[in-house]
Coordinates of C-alpha atoms and ligand atoms in Angstrom, one line a residue:
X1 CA -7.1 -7.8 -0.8
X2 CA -4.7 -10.9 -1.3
X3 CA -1.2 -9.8 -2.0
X4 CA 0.7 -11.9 -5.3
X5 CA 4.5 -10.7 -5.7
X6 CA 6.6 -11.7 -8.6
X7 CA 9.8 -12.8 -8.4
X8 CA 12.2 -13.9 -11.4
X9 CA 15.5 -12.5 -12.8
X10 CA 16.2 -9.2 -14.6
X11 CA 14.8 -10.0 -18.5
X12 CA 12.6 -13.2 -17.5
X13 CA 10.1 -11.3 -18.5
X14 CA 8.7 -10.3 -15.2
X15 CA 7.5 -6.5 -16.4
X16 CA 5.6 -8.2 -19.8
X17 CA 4.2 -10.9 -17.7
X18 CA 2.8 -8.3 -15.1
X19 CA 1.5 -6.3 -18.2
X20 CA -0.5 -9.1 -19.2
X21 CA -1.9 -10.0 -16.0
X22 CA -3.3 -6.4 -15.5
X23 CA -4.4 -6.6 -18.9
X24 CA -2.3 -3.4 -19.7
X25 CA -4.9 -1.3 -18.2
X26 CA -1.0 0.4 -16.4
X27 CA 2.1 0.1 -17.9
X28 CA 4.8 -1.1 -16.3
X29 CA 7.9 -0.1 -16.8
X30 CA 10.7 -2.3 -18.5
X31 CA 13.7 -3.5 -16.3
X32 CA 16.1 -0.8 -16.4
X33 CA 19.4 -1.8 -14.6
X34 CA 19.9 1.5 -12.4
X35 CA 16.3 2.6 -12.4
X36 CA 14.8 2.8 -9.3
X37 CA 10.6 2.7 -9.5
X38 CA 8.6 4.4 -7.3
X39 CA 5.4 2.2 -8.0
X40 CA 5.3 -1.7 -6.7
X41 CA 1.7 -2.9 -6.5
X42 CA -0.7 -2.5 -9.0
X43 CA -4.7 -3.4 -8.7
X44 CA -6.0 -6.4 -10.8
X45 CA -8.7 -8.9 -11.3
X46 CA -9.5 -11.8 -12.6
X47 CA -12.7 -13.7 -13.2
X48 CA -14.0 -11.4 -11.1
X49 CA -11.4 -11.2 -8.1
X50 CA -9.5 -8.4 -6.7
X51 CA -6.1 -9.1 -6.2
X52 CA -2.7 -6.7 -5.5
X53 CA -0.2 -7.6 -7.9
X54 CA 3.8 -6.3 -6.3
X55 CA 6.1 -6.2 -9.2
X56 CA 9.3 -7.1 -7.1
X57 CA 11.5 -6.2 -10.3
X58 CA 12.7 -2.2 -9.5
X59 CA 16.5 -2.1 -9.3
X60 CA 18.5 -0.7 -6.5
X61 CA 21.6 1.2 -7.7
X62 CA 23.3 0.6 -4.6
X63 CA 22.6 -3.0 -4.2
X64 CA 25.4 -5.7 -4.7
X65 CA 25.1 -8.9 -6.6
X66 CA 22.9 -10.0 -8.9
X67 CA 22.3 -13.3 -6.7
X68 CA 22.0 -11.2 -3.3
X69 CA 19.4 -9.0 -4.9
X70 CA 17.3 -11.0 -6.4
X71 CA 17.4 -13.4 -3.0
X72 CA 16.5 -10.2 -0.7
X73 CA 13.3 -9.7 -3.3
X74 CA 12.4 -13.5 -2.7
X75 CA 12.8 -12.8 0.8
X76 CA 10.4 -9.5 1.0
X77 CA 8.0 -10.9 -0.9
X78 CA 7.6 -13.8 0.9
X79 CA 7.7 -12.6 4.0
X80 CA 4.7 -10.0 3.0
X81 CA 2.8 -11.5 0.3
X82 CA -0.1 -14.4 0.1
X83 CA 1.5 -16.2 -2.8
X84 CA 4.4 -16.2 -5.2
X85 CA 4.6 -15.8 -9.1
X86 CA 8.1 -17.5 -9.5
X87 CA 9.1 -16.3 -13.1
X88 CA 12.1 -18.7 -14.8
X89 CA 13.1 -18.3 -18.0
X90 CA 13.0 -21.7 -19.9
X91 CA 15.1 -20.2 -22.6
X92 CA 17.7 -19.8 -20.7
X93 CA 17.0 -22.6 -17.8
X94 CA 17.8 -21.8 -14.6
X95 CA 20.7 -20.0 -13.0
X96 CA 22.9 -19.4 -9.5
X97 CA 20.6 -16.6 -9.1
X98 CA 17.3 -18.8 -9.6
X99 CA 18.7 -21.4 -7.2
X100 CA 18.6 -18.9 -4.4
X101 CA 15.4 -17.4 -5.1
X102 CA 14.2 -21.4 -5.0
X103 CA 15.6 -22.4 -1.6
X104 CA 13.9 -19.2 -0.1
X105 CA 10.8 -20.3 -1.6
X106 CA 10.7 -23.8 -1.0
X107 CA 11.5 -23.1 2.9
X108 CA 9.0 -20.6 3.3
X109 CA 5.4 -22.8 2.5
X110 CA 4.4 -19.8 1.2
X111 CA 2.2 -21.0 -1.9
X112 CA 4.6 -20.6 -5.4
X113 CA 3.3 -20.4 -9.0
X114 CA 5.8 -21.5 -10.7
X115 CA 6.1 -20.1 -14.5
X116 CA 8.2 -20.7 -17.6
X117 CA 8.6 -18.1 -20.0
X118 CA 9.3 -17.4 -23.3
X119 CA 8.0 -20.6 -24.2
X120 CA 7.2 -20.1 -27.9
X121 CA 7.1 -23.5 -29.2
X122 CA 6.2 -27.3 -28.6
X123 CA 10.4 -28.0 -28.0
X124 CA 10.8 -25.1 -25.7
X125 CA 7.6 -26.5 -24.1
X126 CA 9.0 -29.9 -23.0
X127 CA 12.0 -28.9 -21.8
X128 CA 10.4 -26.6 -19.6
X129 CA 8.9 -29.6 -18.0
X130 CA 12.4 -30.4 -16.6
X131 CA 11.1 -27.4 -14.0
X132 CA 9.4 -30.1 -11.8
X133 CA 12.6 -31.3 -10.4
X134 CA 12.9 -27.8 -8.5
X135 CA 9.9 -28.8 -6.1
X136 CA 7.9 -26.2 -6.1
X137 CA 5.2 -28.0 -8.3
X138 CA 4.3 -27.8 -12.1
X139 CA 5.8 -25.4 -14.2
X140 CA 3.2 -23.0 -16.2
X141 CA 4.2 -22.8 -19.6
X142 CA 3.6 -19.4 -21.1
X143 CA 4.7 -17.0 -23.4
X144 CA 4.1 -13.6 -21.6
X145 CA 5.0 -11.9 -25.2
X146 CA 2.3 -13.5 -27.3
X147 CA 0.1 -14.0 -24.0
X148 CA 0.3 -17.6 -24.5
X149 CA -1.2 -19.5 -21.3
X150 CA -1.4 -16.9 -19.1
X151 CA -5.3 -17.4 -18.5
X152 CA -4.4 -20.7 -17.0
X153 CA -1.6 -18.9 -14.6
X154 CA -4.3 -16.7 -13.4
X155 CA -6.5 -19.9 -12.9
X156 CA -3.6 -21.1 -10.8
X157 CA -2.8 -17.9 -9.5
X158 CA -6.3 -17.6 -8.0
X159 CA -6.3 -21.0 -6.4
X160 CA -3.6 -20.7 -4.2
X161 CA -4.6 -17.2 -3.1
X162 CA -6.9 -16.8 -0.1
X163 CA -10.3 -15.8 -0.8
X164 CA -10.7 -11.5 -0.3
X165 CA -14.1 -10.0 1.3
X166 CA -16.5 -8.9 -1.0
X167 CA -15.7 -5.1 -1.8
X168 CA -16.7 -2.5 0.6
X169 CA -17.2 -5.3 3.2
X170 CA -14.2 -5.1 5.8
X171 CA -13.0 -8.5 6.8
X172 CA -14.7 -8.9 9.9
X173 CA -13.4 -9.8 13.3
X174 CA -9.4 -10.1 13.8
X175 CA -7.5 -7.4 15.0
X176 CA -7.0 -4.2 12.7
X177 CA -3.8 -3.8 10.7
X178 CA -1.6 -0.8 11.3
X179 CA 1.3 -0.1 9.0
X180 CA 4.2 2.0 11.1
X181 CA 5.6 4.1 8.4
X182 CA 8.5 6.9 7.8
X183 CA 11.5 7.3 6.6
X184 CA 15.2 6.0 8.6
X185 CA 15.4 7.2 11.8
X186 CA 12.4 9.1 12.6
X187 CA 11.5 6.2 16.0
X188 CA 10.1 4.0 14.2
X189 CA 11.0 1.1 15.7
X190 CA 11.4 3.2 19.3
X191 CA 7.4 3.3 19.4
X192 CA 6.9 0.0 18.2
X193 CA 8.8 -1.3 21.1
X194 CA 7.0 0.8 23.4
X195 CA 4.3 -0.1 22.4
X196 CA 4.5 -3.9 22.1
X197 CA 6.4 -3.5 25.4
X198 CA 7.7 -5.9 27.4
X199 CA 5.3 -8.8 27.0
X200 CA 6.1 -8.8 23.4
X201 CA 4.0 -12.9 24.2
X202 CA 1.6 -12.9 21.1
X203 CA 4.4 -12.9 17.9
X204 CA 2.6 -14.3 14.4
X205 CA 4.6 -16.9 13.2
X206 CA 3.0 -17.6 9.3
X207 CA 2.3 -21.3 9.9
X208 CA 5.1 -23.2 8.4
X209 CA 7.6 -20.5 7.8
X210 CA 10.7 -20.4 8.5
X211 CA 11.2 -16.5 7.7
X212 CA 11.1 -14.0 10.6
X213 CA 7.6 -13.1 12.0
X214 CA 6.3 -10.2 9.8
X215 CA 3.3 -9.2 11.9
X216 CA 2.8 -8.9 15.7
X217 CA -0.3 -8.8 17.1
X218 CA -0.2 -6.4 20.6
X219 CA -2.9 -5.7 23.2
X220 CA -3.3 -2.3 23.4
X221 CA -6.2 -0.3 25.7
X222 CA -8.1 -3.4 25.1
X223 CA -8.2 -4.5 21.9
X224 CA -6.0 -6.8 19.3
X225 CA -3.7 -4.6 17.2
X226 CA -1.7 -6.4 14.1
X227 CA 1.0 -4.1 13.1
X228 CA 2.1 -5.1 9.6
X229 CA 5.7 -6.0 8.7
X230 CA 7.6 -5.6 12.1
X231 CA 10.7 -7.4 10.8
X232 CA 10.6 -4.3 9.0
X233 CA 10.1 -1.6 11.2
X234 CA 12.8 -3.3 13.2
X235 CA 15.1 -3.4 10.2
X236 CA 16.9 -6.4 9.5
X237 CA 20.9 -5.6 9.8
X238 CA 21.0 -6.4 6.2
X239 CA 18.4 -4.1 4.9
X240 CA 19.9 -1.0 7.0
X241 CA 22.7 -0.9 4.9
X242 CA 21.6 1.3 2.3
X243 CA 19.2 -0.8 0.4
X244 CA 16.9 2.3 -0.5
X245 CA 14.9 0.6 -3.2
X246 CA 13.6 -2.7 -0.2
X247 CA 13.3 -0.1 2.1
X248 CA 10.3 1.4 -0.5
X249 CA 9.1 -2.0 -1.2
X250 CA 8.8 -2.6 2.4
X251 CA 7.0 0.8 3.1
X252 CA 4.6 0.3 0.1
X253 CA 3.8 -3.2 0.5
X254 CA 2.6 -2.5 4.1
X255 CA 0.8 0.2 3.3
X256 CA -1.3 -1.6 0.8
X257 CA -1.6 -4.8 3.3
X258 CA -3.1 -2.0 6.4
X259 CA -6.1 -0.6 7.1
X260 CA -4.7 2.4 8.7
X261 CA -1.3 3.9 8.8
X262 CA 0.8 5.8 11.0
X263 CA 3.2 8.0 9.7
X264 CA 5.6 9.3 12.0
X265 CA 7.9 12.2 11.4
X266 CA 10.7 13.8 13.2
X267 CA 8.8 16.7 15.2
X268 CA 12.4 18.1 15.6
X269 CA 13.0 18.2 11.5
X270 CA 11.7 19.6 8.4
X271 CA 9.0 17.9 6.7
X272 CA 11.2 15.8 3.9
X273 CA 10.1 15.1 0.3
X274 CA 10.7 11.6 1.2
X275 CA 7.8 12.2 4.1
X276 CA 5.5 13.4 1.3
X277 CA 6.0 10.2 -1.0
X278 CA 4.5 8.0 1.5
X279 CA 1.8 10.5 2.4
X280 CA 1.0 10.2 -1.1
X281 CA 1.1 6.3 -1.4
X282 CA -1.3 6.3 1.9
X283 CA -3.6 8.8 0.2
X284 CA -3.7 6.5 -3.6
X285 CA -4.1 3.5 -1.6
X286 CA -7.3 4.9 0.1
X287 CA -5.6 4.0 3.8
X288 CA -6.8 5.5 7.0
X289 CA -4.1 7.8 8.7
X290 CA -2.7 9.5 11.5
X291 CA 0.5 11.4 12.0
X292 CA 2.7 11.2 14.6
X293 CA 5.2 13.7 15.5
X294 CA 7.9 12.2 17.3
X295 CA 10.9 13.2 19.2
X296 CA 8.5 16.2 20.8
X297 CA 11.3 16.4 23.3
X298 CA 13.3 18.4 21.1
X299 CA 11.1 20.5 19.7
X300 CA 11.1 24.2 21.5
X301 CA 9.0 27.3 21.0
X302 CA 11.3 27.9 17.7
X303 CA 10.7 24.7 16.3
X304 CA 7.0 24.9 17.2
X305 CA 6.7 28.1 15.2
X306 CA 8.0 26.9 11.8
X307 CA 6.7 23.5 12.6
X308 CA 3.3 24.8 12.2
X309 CA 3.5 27.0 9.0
X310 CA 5.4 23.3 7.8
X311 CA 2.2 21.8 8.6
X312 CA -0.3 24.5 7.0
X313 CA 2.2 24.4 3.8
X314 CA 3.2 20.2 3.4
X315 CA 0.7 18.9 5.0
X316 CA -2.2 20.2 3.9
X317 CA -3.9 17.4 1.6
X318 CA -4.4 15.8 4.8
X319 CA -5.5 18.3 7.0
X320 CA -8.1 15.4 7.9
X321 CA -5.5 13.5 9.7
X322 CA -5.6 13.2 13.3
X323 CA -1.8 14.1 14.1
X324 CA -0.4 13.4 17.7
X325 CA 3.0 14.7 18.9
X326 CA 4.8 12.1 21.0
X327 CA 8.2 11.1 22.6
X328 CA 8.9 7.4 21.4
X329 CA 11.9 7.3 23.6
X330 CA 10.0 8.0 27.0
X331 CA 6.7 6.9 25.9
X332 CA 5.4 10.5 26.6
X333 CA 1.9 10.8 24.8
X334 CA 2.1 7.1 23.3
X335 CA -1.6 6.3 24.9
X336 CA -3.1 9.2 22.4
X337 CA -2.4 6.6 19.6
X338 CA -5.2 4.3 20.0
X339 CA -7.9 7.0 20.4
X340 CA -6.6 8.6 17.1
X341 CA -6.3 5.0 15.1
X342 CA -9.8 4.4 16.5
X343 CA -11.1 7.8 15.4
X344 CA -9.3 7.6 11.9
X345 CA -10.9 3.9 11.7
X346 CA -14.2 5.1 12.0
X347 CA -13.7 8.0 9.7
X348 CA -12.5 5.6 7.3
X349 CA -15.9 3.2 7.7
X350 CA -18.3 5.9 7.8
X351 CA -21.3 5.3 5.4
X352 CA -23.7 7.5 4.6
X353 CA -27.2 6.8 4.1
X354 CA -28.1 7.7 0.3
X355 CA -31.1 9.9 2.0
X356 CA -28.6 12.1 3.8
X357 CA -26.5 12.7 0.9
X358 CA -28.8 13.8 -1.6
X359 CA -30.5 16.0 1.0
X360 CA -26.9 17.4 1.8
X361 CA -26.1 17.6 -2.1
X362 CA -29.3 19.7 -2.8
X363 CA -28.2 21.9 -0.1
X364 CA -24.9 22.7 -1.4
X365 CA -25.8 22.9 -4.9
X366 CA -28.4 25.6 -4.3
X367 CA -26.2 27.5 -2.0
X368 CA -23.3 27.2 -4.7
X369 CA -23.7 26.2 -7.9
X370 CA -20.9 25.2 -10.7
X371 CA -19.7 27.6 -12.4
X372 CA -20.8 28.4 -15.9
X373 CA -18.2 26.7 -18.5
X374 CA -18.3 27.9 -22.0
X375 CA -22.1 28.4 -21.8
X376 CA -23.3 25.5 -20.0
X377 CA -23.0 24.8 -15.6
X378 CA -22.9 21.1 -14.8
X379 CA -25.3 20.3 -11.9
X380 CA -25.4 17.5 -9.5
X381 CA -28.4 15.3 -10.4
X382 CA -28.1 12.3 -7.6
X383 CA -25.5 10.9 -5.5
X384 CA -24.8 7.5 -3.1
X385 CA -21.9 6.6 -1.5
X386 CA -20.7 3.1 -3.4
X387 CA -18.1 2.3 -1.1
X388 CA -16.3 2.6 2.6
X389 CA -12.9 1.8 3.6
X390 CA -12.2 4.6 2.2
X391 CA -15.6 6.8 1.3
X392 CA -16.2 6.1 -1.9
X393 CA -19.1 8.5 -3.6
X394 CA -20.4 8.7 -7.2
X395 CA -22.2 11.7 -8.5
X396 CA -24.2 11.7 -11.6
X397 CA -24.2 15.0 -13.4
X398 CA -24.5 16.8 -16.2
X399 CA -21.3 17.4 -17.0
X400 CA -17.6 17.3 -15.8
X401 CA -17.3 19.0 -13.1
X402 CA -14.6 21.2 -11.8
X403 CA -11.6 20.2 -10.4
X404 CA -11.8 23.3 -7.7
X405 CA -15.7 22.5 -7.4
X406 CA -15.2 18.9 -6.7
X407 CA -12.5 20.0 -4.0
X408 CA -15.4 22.0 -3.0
X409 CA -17.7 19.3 -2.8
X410 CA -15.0 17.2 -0.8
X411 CA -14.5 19.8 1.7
X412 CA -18.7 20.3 2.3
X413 CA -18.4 16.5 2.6
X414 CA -16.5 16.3 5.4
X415 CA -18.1 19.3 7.3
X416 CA -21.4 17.9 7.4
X417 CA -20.1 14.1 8.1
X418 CA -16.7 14.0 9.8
X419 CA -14.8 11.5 7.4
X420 CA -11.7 12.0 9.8
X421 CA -8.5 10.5 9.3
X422 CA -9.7 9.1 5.9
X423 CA -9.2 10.0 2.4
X424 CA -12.7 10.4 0.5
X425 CA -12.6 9.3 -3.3
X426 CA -15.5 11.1 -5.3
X427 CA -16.4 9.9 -8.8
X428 CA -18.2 11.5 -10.9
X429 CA -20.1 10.2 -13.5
X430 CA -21.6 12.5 -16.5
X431 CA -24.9 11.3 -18.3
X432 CA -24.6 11.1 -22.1
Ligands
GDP1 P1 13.3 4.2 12.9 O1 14.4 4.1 11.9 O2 12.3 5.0 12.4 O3 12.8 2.9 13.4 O4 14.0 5.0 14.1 P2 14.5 4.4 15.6 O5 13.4 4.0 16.4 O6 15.6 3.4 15.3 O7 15.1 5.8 16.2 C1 16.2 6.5 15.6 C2 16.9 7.3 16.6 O8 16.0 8.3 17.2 C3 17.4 6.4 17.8 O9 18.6 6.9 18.2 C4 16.3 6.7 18.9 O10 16.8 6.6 20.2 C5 16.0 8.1 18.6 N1 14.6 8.5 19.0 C6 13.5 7.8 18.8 N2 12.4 8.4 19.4 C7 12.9 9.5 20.0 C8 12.2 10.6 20.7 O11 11.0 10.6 20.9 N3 13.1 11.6 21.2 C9 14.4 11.6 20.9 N4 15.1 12.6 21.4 N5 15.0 10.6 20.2 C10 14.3 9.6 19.8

């Protein structure tokens, strides 16, 4: 799915205009100067197309200046998205900070939409019109408050971006996107450069940009591997320095933009509530996934012990995940990567024929039925699987069901089909 990130000043209106876009269906939350969100991208359509929307607006506490934030947001969101919503404020005109945010644009031949707001009337209208002269083509006029014009920024919005693959079809031939993910320190960057090796030859350069490379494509155990964001993974200087709330943006952005993730974790350390979080956004993102414990080379027959009730207590909403322990450093283990992506990949794409299923449901509902709720037990009528990339199934019942019996139901699921290395999303649909 095309990527659009917003960019704009604190108070340009960047939150209500992102509101509007997703047609309120999830509130976002209001610019808070030293609030930190944890959620970036939200899911929206228009006319029909799927886009990811990045709302580029969270605040880091630590952070500087005003102008050096808002620039590193222009600079991550250029560097990972498809196109940009530049928000100005025509009220106001534009500042220091805008002129920043414009020069990274302009350089990056990224595709810019750029938008006026808070243009509530015909005089606040022309003078937005003065907005050419910052070359990043016409200025949209809208007034995200009273939703004034922002159909025709989604027209615009949806000609610059690139065209997605139908839903459920995976976008065929080029090399499968990985997303390297974990928190500071835990070798990151130590496998990517083992793994890209030496002949580091084939580096992505976006076509006309100027920004670092953000995606390297590597021959691995022959095939094409695109792993997502490596100006990330290899951390800029100027991100390392604290910048906790990029660091997220970073980690979610590439998440969304992958079809499978790794998450590495410090084999030698506790599981960390910051290791969690991104398990989670992997999980609501519907990724593939496979863990990689790294820095095996200092875990002992202690560490081993508690590292495996860790596992059986953290990390059991993914017990589906392939998990690999590896030594970045040495490359110890690093060839038990592919198979896993592979397998996780496959989990991820599995379909199952609508035959299968309802044969398989039938089963499962005769050998345990619902439970009886206030007099009445739901009952599985039909199912099909409406989706892969991830498993996507729809149940028609008679009722809600259970959230233990649709854990249940998940569980049996994989049994009887595999699904490894991918989360399964069940929906179920009640009849009147
Ligand atoms: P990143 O922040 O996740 O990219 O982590 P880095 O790759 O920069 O690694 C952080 C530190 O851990 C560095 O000092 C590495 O040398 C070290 N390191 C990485 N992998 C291993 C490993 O497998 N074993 C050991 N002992 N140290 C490692």
């Amino acid at each position: 799915v095309p990527v659009l990130a917003v960019v704009g000043r604190p108070n340009v209106g960047k939150s209500t205009l992102v509101n509007r876009i997703l047609g309120r269906r999830e509130a976002v939350v209001q610019d808070i100067p030293g609030v930190t969100r944890d959620r970036v991208s939200y899911d929206a359509e228009w006319n029909g197309r799927a886009f990811t929307v990045v709302d580029t607006g969270g605040w880091d506490p630590d952070a500087r200046g005003l102008a050096e934030r808002i620039k590193a947001q222009a600079e991550i969101a250029v560097g990972l998205a498809d196109a940009v919503l530049f928000v100005v404020d025509a009220s106001i005109g534009i500042t220091d900070a805008d002129e920043a945010v414009v020069r990274v644009l302009r350089k990056s031949g990224k595709p810019v939409v750029l938008t006026a707001n808070k243009v509530d009337d015909e005089r606040a209208e022309i003078e937005a019109y003065g907005l050419w002269n910052l070359g990043l083509g016409e200025p949209h006029v809208v007034s995200a408050l009273h939703g004034r014009g922002s159909g025709d920024l989604l027209d615009a919005v949806l000609e610059v971006l690139p065209k997605a693959p139908e839903a459920g079809e995976k976008a065929i031939g080029g090399p499968r996107r990985i997303a390297i993910v974990g928190r500071p320190n835990v070798g990151k960057s130590s496998l990517l450069n083992k793994l890209a090796g030496e002949e580091r030859s084939v580096v992505d350069n976006v076509a006309g940009t100027t920004v670092d490379p953000v995606d390297e494509i590597v021959d691995l155990d022959g095939d094409q591997w695109r792993f997502i964001d490596t100006a990330g993974i290899r951390k800029r200087v100027k991100e390392a320095s604290g910048h906790e709330y990029y660091a997220w943006l970073r980690t979610s952005t590439a998440i969304e933009r992958a079809e499978v993730c790794v998450l590495v974790l410090d084999g030698s350390q506790s599981v960390a509530e910051q290791d969690l979080r991104i398990l989670q956004e992997v999980r609501e993102a519907g990724k593939a996934l496979v863990i990689a414990f790294n820095k095996w080379d200092l875990v002992d027959a202690e560490r081993r012990y508690f590292l495996d009730r860790e596992i059986e207590r953290d990390l059991v909403q993914v017990q589906w995940a392939p998990r690999i322990n590896i030594t970045a450093k040495t490359g110890w283990h690093i060839d038990r990567l592919v198979p896993a992506l592979r397998r996780s990949i496959e989990g991820w794409e599995t379909r199952v024929t609508t035959g299968a299923l309802n044969a398989f449901l039938g089963r499962i509902v005769a050998e345990h039925p619902h439970p009886v709720r206030s007099g009445k037990q739901p009952r599985i009528l039909f199912g099909s699987q409406v989706q892969t990339a991830p498993p996507t199934f729809k149940l028609f019942t008679t009722g809600k069901l259970d959230a233990g019996y649709e854990r249940f139901v998940e569980r049996r699921l994989r049994e009887e089909f595999g699904f490894v290395g991918t989360p399964i999303e069940i929906k179920v649909q009640p009849r009147e």
